[in-house]
mmCIF file of C-alpha atoms in Angstrom:
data_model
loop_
_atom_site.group_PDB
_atom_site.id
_atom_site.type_symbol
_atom_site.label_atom_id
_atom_site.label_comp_id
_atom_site.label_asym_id
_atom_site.label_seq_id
_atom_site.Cartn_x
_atom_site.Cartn_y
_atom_site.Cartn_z
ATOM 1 C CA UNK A 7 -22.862 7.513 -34.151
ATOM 2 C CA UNK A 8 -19.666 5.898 -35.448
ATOM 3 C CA UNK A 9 -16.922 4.073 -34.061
ATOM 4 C CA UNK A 10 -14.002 5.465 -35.448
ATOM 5 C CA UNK A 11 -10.435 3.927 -35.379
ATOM 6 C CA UNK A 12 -7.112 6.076 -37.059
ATOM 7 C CA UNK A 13 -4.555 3.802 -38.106
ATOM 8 C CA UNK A 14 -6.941 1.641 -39.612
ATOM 9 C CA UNK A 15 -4.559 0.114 -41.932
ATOM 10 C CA UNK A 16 -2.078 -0.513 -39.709
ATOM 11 C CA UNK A 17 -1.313 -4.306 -38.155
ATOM 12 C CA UNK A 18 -3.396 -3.897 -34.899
ATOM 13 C CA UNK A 19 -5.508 -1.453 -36.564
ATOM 14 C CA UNK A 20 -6.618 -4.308 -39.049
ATOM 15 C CA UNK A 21 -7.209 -6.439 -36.042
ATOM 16 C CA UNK A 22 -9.226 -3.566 -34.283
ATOM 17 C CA UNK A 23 -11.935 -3.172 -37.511
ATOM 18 C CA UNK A 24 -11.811 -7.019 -38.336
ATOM 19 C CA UNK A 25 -13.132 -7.825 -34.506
ATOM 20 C CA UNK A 26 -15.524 -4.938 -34.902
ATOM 21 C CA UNK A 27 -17.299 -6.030 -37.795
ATOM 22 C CA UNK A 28 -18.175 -9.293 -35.622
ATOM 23 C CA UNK A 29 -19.759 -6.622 -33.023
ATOM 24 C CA UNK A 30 -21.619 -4.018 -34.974
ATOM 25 C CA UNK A 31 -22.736 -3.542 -38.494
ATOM 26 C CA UNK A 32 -20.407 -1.989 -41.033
ATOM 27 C CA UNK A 33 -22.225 1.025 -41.753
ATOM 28 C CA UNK A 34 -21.651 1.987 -37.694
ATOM 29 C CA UNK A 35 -17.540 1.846 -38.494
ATOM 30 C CA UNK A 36 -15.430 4.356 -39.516
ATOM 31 C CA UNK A 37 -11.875 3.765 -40.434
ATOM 32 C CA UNK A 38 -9.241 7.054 -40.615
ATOM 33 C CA UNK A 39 -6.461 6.270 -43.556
ATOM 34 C CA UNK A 40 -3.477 7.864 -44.675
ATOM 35 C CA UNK A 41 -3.686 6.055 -48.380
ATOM 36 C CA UNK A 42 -7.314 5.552 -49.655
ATOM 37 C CA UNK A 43 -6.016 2.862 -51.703
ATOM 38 C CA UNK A 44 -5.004 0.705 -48.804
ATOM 39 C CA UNK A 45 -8.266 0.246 -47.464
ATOM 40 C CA UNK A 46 -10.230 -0.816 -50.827
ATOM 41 C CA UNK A 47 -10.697 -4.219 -48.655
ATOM 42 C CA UNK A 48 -12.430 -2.420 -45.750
ATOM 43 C CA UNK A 49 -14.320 -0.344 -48.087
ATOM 44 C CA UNK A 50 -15.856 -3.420 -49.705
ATOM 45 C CA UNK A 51 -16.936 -4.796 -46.007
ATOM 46 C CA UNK A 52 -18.877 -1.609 -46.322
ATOM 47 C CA UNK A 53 -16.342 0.506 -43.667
ATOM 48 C CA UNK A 54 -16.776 4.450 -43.971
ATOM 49 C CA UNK A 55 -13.449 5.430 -44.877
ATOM 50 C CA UNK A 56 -12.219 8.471 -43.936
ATOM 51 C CA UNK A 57 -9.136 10.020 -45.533
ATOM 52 C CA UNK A 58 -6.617 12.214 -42.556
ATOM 53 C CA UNK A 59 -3.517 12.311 -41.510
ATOM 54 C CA UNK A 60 -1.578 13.006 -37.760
ATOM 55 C CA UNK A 61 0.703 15.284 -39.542
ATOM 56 C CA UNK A 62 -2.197 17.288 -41.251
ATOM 57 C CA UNK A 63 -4.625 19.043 -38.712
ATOM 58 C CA UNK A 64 -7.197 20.463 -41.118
ATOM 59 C CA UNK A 65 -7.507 16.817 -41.960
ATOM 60 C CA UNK A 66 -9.330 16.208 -39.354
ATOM 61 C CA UNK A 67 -11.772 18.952 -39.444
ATOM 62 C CA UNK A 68 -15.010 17.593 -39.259
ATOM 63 C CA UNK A 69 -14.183 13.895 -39.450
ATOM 64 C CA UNK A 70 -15.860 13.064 -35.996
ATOM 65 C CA UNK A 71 -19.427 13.661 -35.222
ATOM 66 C CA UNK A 72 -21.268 14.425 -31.555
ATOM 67 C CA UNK A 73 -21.743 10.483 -29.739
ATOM 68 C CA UNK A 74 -18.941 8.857 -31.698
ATOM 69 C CA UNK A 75 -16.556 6.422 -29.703
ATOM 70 C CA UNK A 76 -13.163 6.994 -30.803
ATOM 71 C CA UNK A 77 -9.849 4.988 -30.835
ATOM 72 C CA UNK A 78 -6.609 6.937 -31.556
ATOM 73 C CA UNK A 79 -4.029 4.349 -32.364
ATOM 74 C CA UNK A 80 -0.507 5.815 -31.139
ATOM 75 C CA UNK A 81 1.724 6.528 -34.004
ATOM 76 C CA UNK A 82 4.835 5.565 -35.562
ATOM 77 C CA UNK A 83 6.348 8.067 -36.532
ATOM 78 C CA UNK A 84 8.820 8.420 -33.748
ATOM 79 C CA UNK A 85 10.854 11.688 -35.547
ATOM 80 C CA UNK A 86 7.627 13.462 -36.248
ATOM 81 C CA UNK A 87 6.747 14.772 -32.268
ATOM 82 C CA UNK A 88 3.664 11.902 -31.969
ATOM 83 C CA UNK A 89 2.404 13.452 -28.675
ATOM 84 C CA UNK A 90 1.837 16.621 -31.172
ATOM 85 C CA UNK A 91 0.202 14.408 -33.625
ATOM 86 C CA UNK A 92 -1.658 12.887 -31.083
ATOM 87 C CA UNK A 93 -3.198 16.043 -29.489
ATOM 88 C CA UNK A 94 -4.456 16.734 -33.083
ATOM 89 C CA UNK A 95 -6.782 13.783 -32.945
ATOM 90 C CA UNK A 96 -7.792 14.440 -29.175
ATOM 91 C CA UNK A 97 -8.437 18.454 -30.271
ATOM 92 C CA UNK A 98 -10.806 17.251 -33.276
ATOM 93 C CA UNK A 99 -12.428 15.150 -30.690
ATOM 94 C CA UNK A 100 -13.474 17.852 -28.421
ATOM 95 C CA UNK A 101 -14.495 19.894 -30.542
ATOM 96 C CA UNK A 102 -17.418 17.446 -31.966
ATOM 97 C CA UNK A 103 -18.078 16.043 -28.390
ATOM 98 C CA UNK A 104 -17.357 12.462 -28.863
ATOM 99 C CA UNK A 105 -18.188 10.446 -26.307
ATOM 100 C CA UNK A 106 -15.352 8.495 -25.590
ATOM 101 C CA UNK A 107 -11.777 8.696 -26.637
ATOM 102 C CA UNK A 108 -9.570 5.409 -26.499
ATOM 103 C CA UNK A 109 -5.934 6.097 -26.582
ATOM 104 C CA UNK A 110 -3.406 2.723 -27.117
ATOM 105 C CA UNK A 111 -0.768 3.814 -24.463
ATOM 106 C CA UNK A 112 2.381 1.754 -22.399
ATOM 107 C CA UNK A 113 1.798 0.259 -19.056
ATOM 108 C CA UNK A 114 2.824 2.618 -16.434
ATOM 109 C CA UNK A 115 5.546 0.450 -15.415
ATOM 110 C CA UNK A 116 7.555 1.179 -18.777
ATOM 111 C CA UNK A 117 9.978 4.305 -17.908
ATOM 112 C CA UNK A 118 12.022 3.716 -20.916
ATOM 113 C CA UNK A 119 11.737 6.671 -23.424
ATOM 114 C CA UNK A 120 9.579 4.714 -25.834
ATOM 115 C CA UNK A 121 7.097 5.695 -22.665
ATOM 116 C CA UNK A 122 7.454 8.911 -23.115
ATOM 117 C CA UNK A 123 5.459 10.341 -25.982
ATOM 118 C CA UNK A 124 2.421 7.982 -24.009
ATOM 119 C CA UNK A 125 2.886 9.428 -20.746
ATOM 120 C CA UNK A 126 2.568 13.093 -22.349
ATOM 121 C CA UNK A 127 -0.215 12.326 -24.501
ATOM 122 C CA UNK A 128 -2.076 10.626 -21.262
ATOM 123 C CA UNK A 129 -2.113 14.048 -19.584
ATOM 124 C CA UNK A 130 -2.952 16.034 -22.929
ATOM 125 C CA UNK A 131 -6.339 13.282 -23.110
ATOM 126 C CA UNK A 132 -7.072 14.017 -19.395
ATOM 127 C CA UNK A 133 -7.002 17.472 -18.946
ATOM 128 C CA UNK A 134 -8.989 17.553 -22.667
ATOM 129 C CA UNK A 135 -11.926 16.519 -20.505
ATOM 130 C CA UNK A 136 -12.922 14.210 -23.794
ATOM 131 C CA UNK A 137 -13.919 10.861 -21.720
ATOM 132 C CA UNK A 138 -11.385 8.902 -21.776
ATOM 133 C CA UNK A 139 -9.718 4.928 -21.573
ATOM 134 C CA UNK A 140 -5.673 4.630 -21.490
ATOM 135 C CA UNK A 141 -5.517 1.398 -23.033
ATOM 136 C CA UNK A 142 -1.944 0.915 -21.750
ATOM 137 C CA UNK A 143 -0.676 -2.078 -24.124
ATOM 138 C CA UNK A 144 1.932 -4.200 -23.154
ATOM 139 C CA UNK A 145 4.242 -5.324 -25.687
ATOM 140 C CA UNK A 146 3.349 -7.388 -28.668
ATOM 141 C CA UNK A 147 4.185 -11.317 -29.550
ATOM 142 C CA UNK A 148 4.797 -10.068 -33.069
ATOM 143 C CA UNK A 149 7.460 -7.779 -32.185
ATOM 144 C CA UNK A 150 9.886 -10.636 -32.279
ATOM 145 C CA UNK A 151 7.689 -13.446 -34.295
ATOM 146 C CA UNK A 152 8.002 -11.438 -37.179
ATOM 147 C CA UNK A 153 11.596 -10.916 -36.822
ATOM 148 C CA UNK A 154 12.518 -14.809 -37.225
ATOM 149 C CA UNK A 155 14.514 -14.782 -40.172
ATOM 150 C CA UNK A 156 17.855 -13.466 -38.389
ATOM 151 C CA UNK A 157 17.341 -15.522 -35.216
ATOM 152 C CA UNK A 158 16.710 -18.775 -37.581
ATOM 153 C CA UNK A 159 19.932 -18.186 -39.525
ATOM 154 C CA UNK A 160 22.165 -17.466 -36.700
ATOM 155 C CA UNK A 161 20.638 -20.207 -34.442
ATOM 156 C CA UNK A 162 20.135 -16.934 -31.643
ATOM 157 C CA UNK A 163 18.121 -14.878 -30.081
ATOM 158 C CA UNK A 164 20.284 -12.014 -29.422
ATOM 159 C CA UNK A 165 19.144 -9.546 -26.598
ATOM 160 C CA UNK A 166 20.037 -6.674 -24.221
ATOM 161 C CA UNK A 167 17.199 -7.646 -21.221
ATOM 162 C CA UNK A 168 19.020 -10.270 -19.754
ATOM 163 C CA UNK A 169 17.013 -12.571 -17.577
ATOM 164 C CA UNK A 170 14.109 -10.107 -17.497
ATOM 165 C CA UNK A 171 10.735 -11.702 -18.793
ATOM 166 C CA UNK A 172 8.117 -9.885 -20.739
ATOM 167 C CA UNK A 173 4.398 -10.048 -20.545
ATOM 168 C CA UNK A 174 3.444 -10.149 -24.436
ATOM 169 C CA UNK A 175 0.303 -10.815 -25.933
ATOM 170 C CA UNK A 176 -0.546 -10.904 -29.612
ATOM 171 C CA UNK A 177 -1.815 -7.732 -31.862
ATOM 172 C CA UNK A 178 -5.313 -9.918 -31.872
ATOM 173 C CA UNK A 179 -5.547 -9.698 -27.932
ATOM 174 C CA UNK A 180 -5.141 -6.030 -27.761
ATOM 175 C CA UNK A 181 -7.436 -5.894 -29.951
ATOM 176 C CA UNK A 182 -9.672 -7.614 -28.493
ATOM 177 C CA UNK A 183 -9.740 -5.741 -25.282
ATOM 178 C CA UNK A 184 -10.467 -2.434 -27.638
ATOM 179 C CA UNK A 185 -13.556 -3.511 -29.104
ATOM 180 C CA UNK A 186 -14.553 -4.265 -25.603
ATOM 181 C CA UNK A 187 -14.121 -0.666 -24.617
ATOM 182 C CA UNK A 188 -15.333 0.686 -27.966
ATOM 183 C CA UNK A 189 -18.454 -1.713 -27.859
ATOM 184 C CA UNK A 190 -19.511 -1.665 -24.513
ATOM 185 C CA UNK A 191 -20.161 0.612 -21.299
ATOM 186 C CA UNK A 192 -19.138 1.910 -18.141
ATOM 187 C CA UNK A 193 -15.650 2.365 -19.211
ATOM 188 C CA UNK A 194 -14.901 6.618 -19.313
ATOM 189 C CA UNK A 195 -12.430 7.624 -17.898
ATOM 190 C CA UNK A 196 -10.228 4.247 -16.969
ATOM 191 C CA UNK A 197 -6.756 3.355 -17.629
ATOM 192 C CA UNK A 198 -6.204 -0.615 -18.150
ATOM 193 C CA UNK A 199 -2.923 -2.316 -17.437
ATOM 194 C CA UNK A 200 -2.862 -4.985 -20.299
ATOM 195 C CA UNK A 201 -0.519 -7.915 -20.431
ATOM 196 C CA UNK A 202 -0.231 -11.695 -21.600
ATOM 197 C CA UNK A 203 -1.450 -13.896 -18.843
ATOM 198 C CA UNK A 204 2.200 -15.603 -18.817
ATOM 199 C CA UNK A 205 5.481 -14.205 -18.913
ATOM 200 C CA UNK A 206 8.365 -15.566 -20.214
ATOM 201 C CA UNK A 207 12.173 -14.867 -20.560
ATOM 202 C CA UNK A 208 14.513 -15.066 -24.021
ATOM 203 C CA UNK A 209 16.077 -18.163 -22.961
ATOM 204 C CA UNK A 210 12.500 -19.565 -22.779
ATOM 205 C CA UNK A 211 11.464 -17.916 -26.074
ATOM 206 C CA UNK A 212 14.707 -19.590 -27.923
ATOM 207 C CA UNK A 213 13.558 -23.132 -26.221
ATOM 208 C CA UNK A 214 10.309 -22.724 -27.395
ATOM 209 C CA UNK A 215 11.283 -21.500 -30.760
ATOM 210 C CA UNK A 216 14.120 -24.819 -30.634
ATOM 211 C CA UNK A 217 11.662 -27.052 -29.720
ATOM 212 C CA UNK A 218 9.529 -26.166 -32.825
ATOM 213 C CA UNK A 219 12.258 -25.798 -35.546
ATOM 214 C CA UNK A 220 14.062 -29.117 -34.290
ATOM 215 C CA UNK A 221 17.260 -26.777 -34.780
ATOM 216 C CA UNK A 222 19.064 -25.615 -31.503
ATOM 217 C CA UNK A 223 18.494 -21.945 -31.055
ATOM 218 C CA UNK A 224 20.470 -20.244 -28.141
ATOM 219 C CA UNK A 225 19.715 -17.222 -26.173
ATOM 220 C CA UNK A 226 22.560 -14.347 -26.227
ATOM 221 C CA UNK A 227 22.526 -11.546 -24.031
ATOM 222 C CA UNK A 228 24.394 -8.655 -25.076
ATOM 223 C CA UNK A 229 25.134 -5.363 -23.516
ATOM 224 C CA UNK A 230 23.262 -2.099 -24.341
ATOM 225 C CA UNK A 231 25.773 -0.616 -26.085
ATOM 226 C CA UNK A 232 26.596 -4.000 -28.471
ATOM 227 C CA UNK A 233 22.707 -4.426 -29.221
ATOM 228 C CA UNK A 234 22.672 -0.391 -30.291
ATOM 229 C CA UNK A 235 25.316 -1.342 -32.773
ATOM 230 C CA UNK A 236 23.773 -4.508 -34.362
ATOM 231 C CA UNK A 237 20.636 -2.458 -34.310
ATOM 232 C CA UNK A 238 22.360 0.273 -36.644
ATOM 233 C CA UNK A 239 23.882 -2.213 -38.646
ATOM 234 C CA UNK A 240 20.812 -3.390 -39.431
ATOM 235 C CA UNK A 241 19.592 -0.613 -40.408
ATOM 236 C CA UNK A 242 17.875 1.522 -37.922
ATOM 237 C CA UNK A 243 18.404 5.470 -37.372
ATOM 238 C CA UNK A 244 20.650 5.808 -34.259
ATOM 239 C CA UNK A 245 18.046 7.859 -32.277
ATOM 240 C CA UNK A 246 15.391 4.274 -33.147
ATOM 241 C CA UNK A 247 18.013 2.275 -32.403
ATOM 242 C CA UNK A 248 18.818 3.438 -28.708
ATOM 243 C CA UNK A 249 14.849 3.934 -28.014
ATOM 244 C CA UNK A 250 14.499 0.269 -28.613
ATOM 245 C CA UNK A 251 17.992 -0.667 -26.782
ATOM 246 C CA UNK A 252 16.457 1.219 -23.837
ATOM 247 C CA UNK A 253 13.467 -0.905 -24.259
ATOM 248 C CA UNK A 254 15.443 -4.087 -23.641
ATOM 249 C CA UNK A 255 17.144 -2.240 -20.727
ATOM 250 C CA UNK A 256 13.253 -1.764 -18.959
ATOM 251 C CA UNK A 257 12.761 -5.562 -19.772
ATOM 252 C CA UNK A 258 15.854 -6.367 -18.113
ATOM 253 C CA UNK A 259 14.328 -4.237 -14.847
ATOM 254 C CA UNK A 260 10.674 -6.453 -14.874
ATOM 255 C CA UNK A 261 9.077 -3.188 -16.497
ATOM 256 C CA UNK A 262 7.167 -5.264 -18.940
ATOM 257 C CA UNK A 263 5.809 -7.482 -16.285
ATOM 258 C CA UNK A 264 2.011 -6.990 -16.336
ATOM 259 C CA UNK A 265 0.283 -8.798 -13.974
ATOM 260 C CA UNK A 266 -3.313 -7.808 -13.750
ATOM 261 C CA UNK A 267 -4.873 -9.771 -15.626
ATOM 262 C CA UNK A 268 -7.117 -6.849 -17.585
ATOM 263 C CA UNK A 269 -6.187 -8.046 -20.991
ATOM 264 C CA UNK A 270 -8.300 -11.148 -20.945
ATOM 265 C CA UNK A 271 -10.967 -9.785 -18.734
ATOM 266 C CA UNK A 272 -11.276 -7.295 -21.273
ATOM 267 C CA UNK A 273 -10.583 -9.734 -24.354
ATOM 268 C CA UNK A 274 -13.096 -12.506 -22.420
ATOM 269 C CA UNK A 275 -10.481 -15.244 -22.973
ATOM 270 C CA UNK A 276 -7.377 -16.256 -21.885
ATOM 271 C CA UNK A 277 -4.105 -14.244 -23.848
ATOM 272 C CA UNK A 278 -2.801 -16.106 -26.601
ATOM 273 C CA UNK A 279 0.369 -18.409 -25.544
ATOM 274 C CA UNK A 280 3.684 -17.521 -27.214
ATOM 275 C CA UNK A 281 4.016 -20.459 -28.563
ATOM 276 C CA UNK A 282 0.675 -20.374 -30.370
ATOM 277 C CA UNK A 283 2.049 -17.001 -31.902
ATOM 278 C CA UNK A 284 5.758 -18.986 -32.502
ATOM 279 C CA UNK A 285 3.773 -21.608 -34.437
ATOM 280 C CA UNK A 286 1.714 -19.516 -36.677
ATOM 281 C CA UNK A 287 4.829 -17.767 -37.514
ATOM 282 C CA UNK A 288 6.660 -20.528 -38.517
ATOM 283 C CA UNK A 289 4.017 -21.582 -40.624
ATOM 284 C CA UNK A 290 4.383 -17.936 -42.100
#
């Protein structure tokens, strides 16, 4: 029996293996990579690596073995049909009878379109009849703490979810509360509402983030349509840009407001603050 997380290499799949190898010896872990090379770190913890890829079904052929617990990390790869590449992982599942399949979803509160792909691969999971947990993450700390550079130089935070407030927690939480599922029992077929115990607004995120730089930073709110465009001038493909936009738009309706407290039951600690994740960004 493994436990076997895809997107090992990725930022919370790190996170996922790292608080696994506090849980369970090495050996017992299986990581799925895209690039062989970017794992040589896990692979000298002593991590089974396992080579697949979303996009490349026979690549999973035979990967998973009867009694392993499974998590698929949703991917990225928002141009590529993910609930497709998703339903690869869950089909390679059934086949070789895992025992539980972990899937990192939305909360059900999110109706945005980011939701979307989650909601379809949800139903795809259940009616699999692979046991099941919908780990339905909230949104992350890092999502903005790693996007301080603009914000610093400008002296803004410039948003489209006006005085909406957001229940974020960091990639290390979520994590966390996977390992719980993955490690322990009595979880099949569950969905979890995760969340940050507090939630905050921009205008507190640019106090907080003033109060630690000693430099004023404002909060801007901007309209759908003008945070679109700075997000294309930035950079991102239109069809990115307006999934994100609408993202700001479901913040701006309390969608990201997660209030039940299943994160840190789960992680068995409180949710890290945001300005513990502010601070260790700034320290960078």
């Amino acid at each position: 029996m493994s436990i076997v997380v895809t997107g090992a290499t990725g930022h919370l799949g790190r996170h996922v293996v790292r608080h696994l190898l506090e849980k369970v010896p090495a050996d017992q872990v299986t990581a799925v990579v895209r690039d062989r090379d970017k794992a040589v770190d896990l692979a000298a913890r002593g991590v089974r690596i396992a080579v697949a890829d979303y996009n490349s079904p026979e690549t999973f052929d035979g990967l998973f073995a009867s009694g392993d617990r499974v998590l698929l990390i949703s991917g990225n790869e928002f141009d590529k049909g993910r609930v497709g590449q998703h339903t690869v992982v869950i089909d390679a599942a059934k086949k070789a009878g895992v025992a539980l399949l972990a899937y990192t979803s939305a909360p059900s509160s999110l109706k945005a379109a980011l939701a979307d792909d989650h909601r379809a691969t949800e139903e795809v999971l259940i009616g699999s009849g692979v046991p099941y947990v919908l780990l339905r993450n909230g949104w992350y700390h890092e999502n903005y703490t790693e996007q301080l550079a603009p914000v610093l130089e400008h002296g803004a935070v410039v948003q489209a979810a006006g005085e909406g407030r957001i229940s974020s927690a960091s990639r290390a939480d979520y994590a966390a509360a996977a390992v719980a599922v993955l490690t322990g029992e009595g979880h099949e077929n569950t969905a979890y509402e995760l969340g940050g115990d507090e939630a905050w607004s921009f205008a507190e995120y640019a106090a907080e983030l003033s109060r630690q730089t000693g430099k004023e930073i404002v909060y801007k709110p901007v309209s759908l349509e003008e945070y679109t465009g700075i997000l294309t001038g930035a950079g991102l493909p239109g069809p990115l840009a307006g999934v994100l936009a609408g993202v700001d738009a479901a913040i701006a309706e309390g969608e990201l407001i997660v209030s039940t407290g299943d994160l840190s039951r789960l992680a068995g600690r409180p949710t890290t603050p945001l300005a513990q994740a502010v601070a260790a960004a700034l320290k960078g």
